């Protein structure tokens, strides 16, 4: 999970069709924002309008219910 040059949030998951992935997004203070469950598409983008402000956001990626990755990303403010 990272931001691209256009400010969109890009997601690239492993191409293993036998695994089920879930991504949870949080505010920087750990307040839950939204969750994407059992993702079928492995590479996609999330529009920045789904995040209501600029700043730091956290995410957690789960593979078959087990935490795979935990990190954060920054969305810049549009002018």
mmCIF file of C-alpha atoms in Angstrom:
data_model
loop_
_atom_site.group_PDB
_atom_site.id
_atom_site.type_symbol
_atom_site.label_atom_id
_atom_site.label_comp_id
_atom_site.label_asym_id
_atom_site.label_seq_id
_atom_site.Cartn_x
_atom_site.Cartn_y
_atom_site.Cartn_z
ATOM 1 C CA UNK A 1 0.000 0.000 0.000
ATOM 2 C CA UNK A 2 1.490 3.323 -1.084
ATOM 3 C CA UNK A 3 0.551 6.635 -2.691
ATOM 4 C CA UNK A 4 1.374 7.298 -6.330
ATOM 5 C CA UNK A 5 2.353 10.622 -7.935
ATOM 6 C CA UNK A 6 -1.331 11.527 -8.525
ATOM 7 C CA UNK A 7 -2.152 11.104 -4.832
ATOM 8 C CA UNK A 8 -4.130 7.888 -5.206
ATOM 9 C CA UNK A 9 -3.573 5.012 -2.804
ATOM 10 C CA UNK A 10 -2.195 2.024 -4.731
ATOM 11 C CA UNK A 11 -2.539 -1.539 -3.482
ATOM 12 C CA UNK A 12 -0.416 -4.420 -4.787
ATOM 13 C CA UNK A 13 -1.070 -7.790 -3.171
ATOM 14 C CA UNK A 14 0.610 -11.131 -3.905
ATOM 15 C CA UNK A 15 -0.959 -13.040 -6.811
ATOM 16 C CA UNK A 16 -1.624 -16.195 -4.747
ATOM 17 C CA UNK A 17 -5.240 -17.131 -5.603
ATOM 18 C CA UNK A 18 -5.500 -19.489 -2.616
ATOM 19 C CA UNK A 19 -5.091 -16.668 -0.067
ATOM 20 C CA UNK A 20 -7.767 -14.297 1.189
ATOM 21 C CA UNK A 21 -6.672 -10.752 1.912
ATOM 22 C CA UNK A 22 -8.279 -8.063 4.049
ATOM 23 C CA UNK A 23 -7.044 -4.482 4.420
ATOM 24 C CA UNK A 24 -8.070 -2.223 7.299
ATOM 25 C CA UNK A 25 -7.480 1.528 7.152
ATOM 26 C CA UNK A 26 -7.194 3.768 10.209
ATOM 27 C CA UNK A 27 -6.650 7.387 11.139
ATOM 28 C CA UNK A 28 -3.226 8.107 12.610
ATOM 29 C CA UNK A 29 -4.759 7.849 16.121
ATOM 30 C CA UNK A 30 -6.028 4.276 15.334
ATOM 31 C CA UNK A 31 -9.643 5.335 14.725
ATOM 32 C CA UNK A 32 -11.023 2.856 12.134
ATOM 33 C CA UNK A 33 -11.919 4.307 8.710
ATOM 34 C CA UNK A 34 -12.952 1.363 6.542
ATOM 35 C CA UNK A 35 -12.132 -2.226 5.684
ATOM 36 C CA UNK A 36 -11.810 -4.116 2.392
ATOM 37 C CA UNK A 37 -12.569 -7.827 2.829
ATOM 38 C CA UNK A 38 -11.707 -10.899 0.734
ATOM 39 C CA UNK A 39 -10.203 -8.927 -2.110
ATOM 40 C CA UNK A 40 -10.492 -10.562 -5.530
ATOM 41 C CA UNK A 41 -8.395 -7.994 -7.402
ATOM 42 C CA UNK A 42 -4.731 -7.982 -6.393
ATOM 43 C CA UNK A 43 -3.696 -4.640 -7.888
ATOM 44 C CA UNK A 44 -5.982 -1.617 -7.689
ATOM 45 C CA UNK A 45 -6.177 1.981 -6.534
ATOM 46 C CA UNK A 46 -8.332 3.699 -3.963
ATOM 47 C CA UNK A 47 -9.452 7.235 -4.700
ATOM 48 C CA UNK A 48 -8.055 9.768 -2.255
ATOM 49 C CA UNK A 49 -11.572 11.099 -1.662
ATOM 50 C CA UNK A 50 -12.188 8.009 0.507
ATOM 51 C CA UNK A 51 -9.813 9.611 3.009
ATOM 52 C CA UNK A 52 -11.512 12.748 4.315
ATOM 53 C CA UNK A 53 -8.383 14.852 4.849
ATOM 54 C CA UNK A 54 -4.691 15.045 4.069
ATOM 55 C CA UNK A 55 -2.192 13.560 6.483
ATOM 56 C CA UNK A 56 -0.982 10.252 7.845
ATOM 57 C CA UNK A 57 -3.077 7.092 7.710
ATOM 58 C CA UNK A 58 -2.356 3.605 8.988
ATOM 59 C CA UNK A 59 -3.203 0.263 7.402
ATOM 60 C CA UNK A 60 -3.066 -3.410 8.271
ATOM 61 C CA UNK A 61 -3.037 -6.222 5.697
ATOM 62 C CA UNK A 62 -4.295 -9.628 6.774
ATOM 63 C CA UNK A 63 -3.648 -12.864 4.884
ATOM 64 C CA UNK A 64 -6.132 -15.616 5.800
ATOM 65 C CA UNK A 65 -6.899 -13.769 9.050
ATOM 66 C CA UNK A 66 -3.252 -13.350 10.133
ATOM 67 C CA UNK A 67 -1.528 -9.990 10.210
ATOM 68 C CA UNK A 68 0.824 -9.804 7.216
ATOM 69 C CA UNK A 69 1.853 -6.139 7.178
ATOM 70 C CA UNK A 70 1.263 -3.039 9.279
ATOM 71 C CA UNK A 71 2.427 0.406 8.178
ATOM 72 C CA UNK A 72 1.352 3.958 7.333
ATOM 73 C CA UNK A 73 1.263 6.323 4.359
ATOM 74 C CA UNK A 74 0.884 10.036 3.797
ATOM 75 C CA UNK A 75 -1.696 11.762 1.588
ATOM 76 C CA UNK A 76 -0.750 15.264 0.500
ATOM 77 C CA UNK A 77 -3.213 18.132 0.492
ATOM 78 C CA UNK A 78 -4.609 19.172 -2.915
ATOM 79 C CA UNK A 79 -4.422 22.846 -3.751
#
